[in-house]
Every structure is written in structure tokens, then in C-alpha cells.
PDB file of C-alpha atoms in Angstrom:
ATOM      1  CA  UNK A   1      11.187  11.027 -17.899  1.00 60.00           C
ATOM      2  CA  UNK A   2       8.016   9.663 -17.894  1.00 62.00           C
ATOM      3  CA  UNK A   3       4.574  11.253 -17.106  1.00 64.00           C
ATOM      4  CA  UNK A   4       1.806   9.449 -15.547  1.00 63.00           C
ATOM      5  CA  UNK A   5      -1.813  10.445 -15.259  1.00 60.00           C
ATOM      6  CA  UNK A   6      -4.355  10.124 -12.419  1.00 58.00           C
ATOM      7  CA  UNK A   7      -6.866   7.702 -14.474  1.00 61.00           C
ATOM      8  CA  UNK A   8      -6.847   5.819 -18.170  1.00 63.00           C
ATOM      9  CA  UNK A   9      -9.358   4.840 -20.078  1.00 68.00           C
ATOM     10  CA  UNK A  10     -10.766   1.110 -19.358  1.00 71.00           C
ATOM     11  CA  UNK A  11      -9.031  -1.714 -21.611  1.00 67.00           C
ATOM     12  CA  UNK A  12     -11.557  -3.499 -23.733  1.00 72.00           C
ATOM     13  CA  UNK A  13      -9.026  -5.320 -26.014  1.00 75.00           C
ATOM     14  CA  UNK A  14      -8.668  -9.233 -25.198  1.00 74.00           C
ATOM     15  CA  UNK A  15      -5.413 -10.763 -25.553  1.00 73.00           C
ATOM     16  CA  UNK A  16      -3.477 -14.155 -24.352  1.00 74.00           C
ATOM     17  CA  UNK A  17      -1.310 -13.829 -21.015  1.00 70.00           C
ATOM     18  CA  UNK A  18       2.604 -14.002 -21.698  1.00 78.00           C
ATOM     19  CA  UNK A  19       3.780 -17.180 -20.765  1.00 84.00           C
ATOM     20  CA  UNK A  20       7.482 -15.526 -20.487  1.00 88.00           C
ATOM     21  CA  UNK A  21      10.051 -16.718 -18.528  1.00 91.00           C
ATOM     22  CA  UNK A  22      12.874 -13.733 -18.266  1.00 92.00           C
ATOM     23  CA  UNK A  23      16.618 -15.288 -16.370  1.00 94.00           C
ATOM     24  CA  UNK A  24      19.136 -11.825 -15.686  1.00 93.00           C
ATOM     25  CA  UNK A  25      22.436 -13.421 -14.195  1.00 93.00           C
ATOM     26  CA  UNK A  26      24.330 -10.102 -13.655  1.00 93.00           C
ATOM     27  CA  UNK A  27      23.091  -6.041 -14.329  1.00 93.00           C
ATOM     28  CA  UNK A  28      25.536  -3.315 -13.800  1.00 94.00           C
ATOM     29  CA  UNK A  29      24.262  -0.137 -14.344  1.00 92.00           C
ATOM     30  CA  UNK A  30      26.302   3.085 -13.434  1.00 93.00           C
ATOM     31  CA  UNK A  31      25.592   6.996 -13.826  1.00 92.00           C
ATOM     32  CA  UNK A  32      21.678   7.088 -14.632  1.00 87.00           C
ATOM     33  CA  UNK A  33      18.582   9.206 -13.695  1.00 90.00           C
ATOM     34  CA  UNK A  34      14.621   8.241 -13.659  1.00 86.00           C
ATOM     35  CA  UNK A  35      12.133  10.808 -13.471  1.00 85.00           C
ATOM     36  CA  UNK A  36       8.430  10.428 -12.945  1.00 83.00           C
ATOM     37  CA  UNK A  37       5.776  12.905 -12.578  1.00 80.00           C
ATOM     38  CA  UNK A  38       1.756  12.921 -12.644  1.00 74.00           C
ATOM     39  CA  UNK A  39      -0.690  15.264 -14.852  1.00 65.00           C
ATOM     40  CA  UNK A  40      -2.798  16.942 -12.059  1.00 65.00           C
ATOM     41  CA  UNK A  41      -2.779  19.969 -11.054  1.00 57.00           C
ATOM     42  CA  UNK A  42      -1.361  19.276  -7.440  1.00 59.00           C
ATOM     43  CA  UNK A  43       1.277  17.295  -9.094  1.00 72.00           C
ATOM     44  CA  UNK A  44       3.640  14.763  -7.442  1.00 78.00           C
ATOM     45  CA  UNK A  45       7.281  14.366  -9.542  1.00 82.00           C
ATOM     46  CA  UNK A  46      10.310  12.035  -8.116  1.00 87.00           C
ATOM     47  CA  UNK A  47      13.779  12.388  -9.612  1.00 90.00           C
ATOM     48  CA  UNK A  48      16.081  10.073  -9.134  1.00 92.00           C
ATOM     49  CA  UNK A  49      20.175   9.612  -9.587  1.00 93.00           C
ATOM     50  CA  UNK A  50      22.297   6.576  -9.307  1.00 91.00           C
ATOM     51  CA  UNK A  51      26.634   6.056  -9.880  1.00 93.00           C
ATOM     52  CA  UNK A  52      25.923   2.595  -9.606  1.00 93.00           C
ATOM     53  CA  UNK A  53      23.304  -0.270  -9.233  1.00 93.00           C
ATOM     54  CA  UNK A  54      23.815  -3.844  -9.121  1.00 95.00           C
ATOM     55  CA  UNK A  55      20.984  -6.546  -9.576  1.00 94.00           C
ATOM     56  CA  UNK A  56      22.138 -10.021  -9.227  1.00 94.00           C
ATOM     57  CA  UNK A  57      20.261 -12.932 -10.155  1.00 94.00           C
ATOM     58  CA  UNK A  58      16.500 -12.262 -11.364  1.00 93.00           C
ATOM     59  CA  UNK A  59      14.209 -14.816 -12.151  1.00 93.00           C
ATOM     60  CA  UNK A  60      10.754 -13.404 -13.469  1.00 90.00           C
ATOM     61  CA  UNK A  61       7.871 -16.327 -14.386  1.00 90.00           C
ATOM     62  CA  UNK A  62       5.162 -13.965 -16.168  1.00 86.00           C
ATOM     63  CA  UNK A  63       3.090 -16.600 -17.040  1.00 84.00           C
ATOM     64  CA  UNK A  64       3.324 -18.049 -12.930  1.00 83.00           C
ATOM     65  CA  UNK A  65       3.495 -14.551 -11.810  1.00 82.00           C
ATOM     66  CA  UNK A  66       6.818 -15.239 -10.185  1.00 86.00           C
ATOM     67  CA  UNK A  67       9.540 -13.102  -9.257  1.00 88.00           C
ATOM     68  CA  UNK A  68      12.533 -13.315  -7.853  1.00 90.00           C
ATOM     69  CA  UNK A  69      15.953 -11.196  -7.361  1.00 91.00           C
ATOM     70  CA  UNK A  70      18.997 -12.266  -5.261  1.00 92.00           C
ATOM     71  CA  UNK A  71      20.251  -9.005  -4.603  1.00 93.00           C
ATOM     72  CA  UNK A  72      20.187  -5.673  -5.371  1.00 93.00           C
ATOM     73  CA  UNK A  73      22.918  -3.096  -4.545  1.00 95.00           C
ATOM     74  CA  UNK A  74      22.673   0.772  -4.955  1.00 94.00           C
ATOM     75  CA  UNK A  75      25.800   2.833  -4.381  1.00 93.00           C
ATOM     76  CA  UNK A  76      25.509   6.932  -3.855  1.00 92.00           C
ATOM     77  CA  UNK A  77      22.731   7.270  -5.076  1.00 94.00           C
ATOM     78  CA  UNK A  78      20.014  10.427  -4.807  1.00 95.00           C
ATOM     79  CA  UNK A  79      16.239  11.497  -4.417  1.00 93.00           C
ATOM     80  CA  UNK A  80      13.757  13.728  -4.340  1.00 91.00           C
ATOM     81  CA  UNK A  81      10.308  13.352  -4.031  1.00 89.00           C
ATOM     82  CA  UNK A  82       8.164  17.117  -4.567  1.00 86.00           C
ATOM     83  CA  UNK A  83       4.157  17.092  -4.059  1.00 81.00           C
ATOM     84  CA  UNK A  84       2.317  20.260  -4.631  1.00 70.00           C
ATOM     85  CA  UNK A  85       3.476  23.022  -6.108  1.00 61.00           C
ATOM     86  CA  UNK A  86       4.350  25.357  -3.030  1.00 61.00           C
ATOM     87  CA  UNK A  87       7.996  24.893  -1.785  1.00 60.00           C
ATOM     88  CA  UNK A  88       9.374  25.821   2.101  1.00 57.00           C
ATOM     89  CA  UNK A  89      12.290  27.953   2.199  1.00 59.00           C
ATOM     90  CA  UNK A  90      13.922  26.435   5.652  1.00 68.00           C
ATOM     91  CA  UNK A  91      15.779  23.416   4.028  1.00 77.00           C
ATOM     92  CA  UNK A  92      17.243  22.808   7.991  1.00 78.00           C
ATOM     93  CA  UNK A  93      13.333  21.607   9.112  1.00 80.00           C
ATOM     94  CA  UNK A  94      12.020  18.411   7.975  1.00 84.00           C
ATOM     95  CA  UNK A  95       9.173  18.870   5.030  1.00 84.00           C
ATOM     96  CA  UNK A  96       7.635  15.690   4.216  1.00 81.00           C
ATOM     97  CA  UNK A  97       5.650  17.335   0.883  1.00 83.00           C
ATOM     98  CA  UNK A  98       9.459  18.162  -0.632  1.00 86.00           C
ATOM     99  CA  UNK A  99      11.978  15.539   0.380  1.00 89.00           C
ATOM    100  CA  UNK A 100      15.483  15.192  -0.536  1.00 91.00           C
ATOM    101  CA  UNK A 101      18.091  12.644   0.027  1.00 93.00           C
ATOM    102  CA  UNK A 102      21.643  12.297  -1.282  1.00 94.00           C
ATOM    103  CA  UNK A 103      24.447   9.523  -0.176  1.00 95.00           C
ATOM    104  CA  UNK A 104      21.948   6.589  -0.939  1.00 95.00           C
ATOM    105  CA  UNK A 105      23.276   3.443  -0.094  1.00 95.00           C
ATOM    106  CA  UNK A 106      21.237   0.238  -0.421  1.00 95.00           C
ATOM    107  CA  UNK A 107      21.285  -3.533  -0.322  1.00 94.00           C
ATOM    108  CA  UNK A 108      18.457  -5.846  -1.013  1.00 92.00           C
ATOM    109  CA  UNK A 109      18.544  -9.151  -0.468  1.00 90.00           C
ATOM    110  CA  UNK A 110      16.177 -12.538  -0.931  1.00 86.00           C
ATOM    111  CA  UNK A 111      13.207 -11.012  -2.926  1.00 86.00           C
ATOM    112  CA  UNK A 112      10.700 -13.498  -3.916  1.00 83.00           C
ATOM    113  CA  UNK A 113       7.196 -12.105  -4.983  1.00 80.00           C
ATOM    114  CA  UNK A 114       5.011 -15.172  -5.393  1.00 70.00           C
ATOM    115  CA  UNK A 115       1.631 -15.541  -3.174  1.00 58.00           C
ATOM    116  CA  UNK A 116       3.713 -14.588   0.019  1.00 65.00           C
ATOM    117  CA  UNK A 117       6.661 -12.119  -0.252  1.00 74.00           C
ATOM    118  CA  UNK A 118      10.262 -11.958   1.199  1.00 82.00           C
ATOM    119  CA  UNK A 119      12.929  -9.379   1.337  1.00 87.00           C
ATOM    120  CA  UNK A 120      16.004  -8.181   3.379  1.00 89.00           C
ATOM    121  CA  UNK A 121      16.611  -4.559   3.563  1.00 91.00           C
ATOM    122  CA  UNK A 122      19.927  -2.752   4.639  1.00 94.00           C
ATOM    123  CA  UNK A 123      19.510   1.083   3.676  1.00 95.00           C
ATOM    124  CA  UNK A 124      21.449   5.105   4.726  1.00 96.00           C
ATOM    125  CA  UNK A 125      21.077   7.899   3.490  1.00 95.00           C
ATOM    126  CA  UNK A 126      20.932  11.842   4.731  1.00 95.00           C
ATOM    127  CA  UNK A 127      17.922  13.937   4.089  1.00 94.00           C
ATOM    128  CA  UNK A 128      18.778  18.102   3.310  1.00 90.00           C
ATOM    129  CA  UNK A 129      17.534  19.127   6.647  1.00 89.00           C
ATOM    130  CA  UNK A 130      19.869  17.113   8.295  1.00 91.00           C
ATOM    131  CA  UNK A 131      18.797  13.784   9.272  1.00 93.00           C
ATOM    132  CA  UNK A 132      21.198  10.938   8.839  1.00 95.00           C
ATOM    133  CA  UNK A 133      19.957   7.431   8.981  1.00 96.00           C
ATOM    134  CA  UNK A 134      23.045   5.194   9.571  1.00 96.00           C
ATOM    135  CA  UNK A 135      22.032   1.756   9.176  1.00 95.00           C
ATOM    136  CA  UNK A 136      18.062   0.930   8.742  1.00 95.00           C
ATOM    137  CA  UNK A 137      17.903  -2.569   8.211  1.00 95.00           C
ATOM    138  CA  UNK A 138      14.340  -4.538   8.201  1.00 93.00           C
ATOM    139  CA  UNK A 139      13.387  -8.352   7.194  1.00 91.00           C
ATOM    140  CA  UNK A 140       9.792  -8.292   6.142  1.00 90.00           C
ATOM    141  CA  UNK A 141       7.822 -11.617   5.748  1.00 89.00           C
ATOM    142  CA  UNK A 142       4.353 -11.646   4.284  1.00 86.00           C
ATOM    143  CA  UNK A 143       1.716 -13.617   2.925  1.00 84.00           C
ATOM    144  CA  UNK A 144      -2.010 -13.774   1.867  1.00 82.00           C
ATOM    145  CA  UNK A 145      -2.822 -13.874   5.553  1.00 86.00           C
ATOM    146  CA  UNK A 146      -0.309 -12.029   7.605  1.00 89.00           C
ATOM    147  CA  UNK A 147       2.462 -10.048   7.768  1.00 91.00           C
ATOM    148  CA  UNK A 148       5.944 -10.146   9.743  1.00 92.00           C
ATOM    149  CA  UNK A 149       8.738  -8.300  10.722  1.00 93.00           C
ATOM    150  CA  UNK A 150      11.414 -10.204  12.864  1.00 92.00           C
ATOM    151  CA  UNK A 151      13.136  -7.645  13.007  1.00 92.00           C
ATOM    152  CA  UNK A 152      13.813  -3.709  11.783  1.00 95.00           C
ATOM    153  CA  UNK A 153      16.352  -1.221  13.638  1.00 96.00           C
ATOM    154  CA  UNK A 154      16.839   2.314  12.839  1.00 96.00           C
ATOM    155  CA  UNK A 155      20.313   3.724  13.903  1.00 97.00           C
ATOM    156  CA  UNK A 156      20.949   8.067  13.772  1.00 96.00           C
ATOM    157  CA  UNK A 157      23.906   9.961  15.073  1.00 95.00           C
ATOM    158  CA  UNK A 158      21.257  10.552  17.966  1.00 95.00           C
ATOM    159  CA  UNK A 159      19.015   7.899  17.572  1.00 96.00           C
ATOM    160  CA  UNK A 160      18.100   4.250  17.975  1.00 96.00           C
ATOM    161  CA  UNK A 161      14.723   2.406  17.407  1.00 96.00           C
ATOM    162  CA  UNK A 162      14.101  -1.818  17.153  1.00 96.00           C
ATOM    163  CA  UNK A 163      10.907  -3.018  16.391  1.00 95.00           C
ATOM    164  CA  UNK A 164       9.248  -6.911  16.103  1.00 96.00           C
ATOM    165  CA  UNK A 165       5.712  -7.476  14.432  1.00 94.00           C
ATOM    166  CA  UNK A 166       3.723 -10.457  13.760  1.00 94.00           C
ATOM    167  CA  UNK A 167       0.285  -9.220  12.045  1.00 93.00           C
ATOM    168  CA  UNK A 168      -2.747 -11.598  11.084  1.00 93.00           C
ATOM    169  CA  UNK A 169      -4.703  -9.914   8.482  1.00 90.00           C
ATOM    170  CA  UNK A 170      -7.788 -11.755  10.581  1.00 91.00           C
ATOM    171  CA  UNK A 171      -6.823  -9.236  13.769  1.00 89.00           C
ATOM    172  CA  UNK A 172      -9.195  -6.484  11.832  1.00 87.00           C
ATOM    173  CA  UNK A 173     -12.168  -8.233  11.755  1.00 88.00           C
ATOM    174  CA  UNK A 174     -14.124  -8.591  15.066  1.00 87.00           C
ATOM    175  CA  UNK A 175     -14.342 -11.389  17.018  1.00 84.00           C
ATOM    176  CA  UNK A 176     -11.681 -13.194  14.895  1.00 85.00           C
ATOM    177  CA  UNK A 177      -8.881 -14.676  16.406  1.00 86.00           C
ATOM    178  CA  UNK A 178      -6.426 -13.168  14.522  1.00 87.00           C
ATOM    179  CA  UNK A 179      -3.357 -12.010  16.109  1.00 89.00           C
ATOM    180  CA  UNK A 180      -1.285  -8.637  16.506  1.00 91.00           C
ATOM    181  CA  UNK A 181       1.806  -8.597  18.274  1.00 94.00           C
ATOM    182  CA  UNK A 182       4.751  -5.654  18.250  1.00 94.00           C
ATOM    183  CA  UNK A 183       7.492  -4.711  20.369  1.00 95.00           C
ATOM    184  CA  UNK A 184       8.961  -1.433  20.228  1.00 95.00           C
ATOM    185  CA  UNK A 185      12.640  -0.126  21.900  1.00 96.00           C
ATOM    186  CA  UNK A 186      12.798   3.682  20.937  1.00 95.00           C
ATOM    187  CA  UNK A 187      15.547   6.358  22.023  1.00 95.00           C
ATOM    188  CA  UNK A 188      15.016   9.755  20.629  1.00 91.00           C
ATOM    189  CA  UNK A 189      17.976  12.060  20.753  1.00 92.00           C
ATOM    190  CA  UNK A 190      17.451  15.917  20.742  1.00 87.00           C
ATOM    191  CA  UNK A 191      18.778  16.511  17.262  1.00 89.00           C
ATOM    192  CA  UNK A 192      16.447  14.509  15.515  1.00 90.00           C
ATOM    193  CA  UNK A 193      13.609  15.882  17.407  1.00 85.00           C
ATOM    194  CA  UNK A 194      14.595  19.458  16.497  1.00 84.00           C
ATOM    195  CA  UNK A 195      14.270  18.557  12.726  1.00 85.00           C
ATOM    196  CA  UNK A 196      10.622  18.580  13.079  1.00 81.00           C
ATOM    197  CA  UNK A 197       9.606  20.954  15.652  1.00 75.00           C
ATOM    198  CA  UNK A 198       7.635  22.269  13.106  1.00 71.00           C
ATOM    199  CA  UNK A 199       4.998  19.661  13.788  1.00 64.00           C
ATOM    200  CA  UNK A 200       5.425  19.431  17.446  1.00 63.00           C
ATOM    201  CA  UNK A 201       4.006  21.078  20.003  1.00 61.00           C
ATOM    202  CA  UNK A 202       5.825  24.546  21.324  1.00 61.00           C
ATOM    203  CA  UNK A 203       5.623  22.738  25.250  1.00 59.00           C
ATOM    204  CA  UNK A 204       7.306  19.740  24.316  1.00 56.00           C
ATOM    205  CA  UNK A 205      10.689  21.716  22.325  1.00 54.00           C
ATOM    206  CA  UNK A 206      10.861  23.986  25.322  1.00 58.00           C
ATOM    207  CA  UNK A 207      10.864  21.077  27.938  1.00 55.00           C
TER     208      UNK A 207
END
């Protein structure tokens, strides 16, 4: 368990960078938790439970500030993720302050962290009040300039989303010619809407 808090004190002390270089072939790892939480008062704490995780292939430069990891695999795994102290009591209606998910499967694929960033992402899971995310699986490309997606779909027993991005850091200053392009395929099924009628407007649920 560790405990973080919301500021530290400045460090002062001087000290030569680590010129390490760290090579992990294979890491199996099976039946462990992590817990974090913070010190303020409207406090934030994550739990966390895996059977089994898998890292294959790591190569961490410290002194290059290079990373990178071949895969990663998480097998039935579980979450939750509490902020603030004040809990809802209908579990079957999404609550984004007090999540929970069990049945977390995950692989991750070509991560390299260098001055541009690459990863494949293949993820399910359930969430308490219901929602089931079959497959969610997302490529993300970025760099110091811009950031891509060529693709990310979203699959639910009643649900089905696919969306493209291409994002110049440039687009958000005016007059640049940076550029912003997305394309978005959404189908939202009536189960997955119900989940958070809470937050949607009475018209729309009775329509």
C-alpha cells in the first residue's frame, strides 16, 4: 500500500543522473494486489488485484530516457478506483466517482517511450453496474508534435463504436496550419444507455 500526498517539499540536493541500462527478458507475476491512496481530505484510493501478469521483453535506458516493453499480458485481473468519501448505494447505475471492474483482461503490445510514443492496446473487462466491454482495442501513435490513432473500436453486448484521429499539436494555436482530423462510427444500444440515465436527461430515457 502506498500513500501519496498532494505536494512535497522542493528537492535542493544535487546529484549525477543514472546512466543505468535495466534488460528484463521474461516477468511472471501471479496472485498480487497494489494499493494507492492520497492524504487529502477528499481522498482518491485505487486497489488493485491480479492472478497473473506477464511482461515480456523490457528494455529501460535511464541515462537516454528510453523505454521499451514488448508485451504485457494481464489475466483476471480487478479494480477499483473510489474518490471522495460519499458512496452511492445503486451499484446497477454507472458512478464514475466509485468504479469497479472485475474479469480484467489485457494485452499490450509495442511500447516504446522515447521522444514519440507507441503502443497497441487490446483490453475487457465488466464494470459492477453492468457494463461489459468485449473487445476495446486502440493503436495510439504520438510524438512531440502530434498525436494519432489509426484506429480504436469499442465492442458491448449492445454496443459498437470505431474511431480514426490524426491531431497536430499546432491545430490549437490560431492561424497555424496544424491539422485535426477524426472519424467517428457510433451505435448505442439501449442497455448501455440505461446504465447512466442518471446523467441523462428524463426526455431522452422516455423516448
Amino acid at each position: 500500500t502506498l500513500t501519496m500526498a498532494d505536494s512535497i517539499p522542493e528537492d535542493t540536493t544535487t546529484s549525477e543522473p543514472l546512466d543505468w541500462k535495466i534488460r528484463l527478458s521474461d516477468v511472471n507475476v501471479s496472485d498480487f494486489c497494489l494499493k494507492l491512496n492520497s492524504a487529502s481530505k477528499d481522498s482518491m484510493w485505487i486497489g488493485s488485484k491480479f492472478d497473473h501478469l506477464a511482461l515480456n521483453d523490457a528494455d529501460i535506458d535511464l541515462g537516454r530516457g528510453v523505454y521499451s516493453i514488448a508485451s504485457i499480458a494481464i489475466k483476471d485481473a480487478s479494480a477499483n478506483v473510489d474518490m471522495g468519501q460519499s458512496f452511492s448505494v445503486d451499484t446497477t447505475k454507472f458512478d464514475y466517482s466509485h468504479l469497479a471492474f472485475q474479469n480484467i483482461s489485457a494485452d499490450i503490445a509495442d511500447i516504446r517511450c522515447t521522444s514519440f510514443g507507441d503502443v497497441a492496446l487490446n483490453i475487457s473487462l465488466e464494470e459492477r453496474c453492468g457494463l461489459k466491454i468485449d473487445t476495446l482495442s486502440l493503436r495510439l501513435k504520438m510524438d512531440t508534435s502530434s498525436v494519432s490513432i489509426p484506429g480504436m473500436e469499442i465492442v458491448t453486448p449492445y454496443s459498437n463504436a470505431q474511431v480514426k484521429l490524426d491531431f497536430d499539436y499546432s491545430a490549437l494555436i490560431p492561424k497555424s496550419n496544424g491539422k485535426l482530423a477524426a472519424r467517428a462510427r457510433l451505435q448505442l444500444g439501449r442497455g448501455d444507455v440505461l446504465l447512466f440515465s442518471d446523467m441523462l436527461p428524463r426526455e431522452l430515457l422516455s423516448s
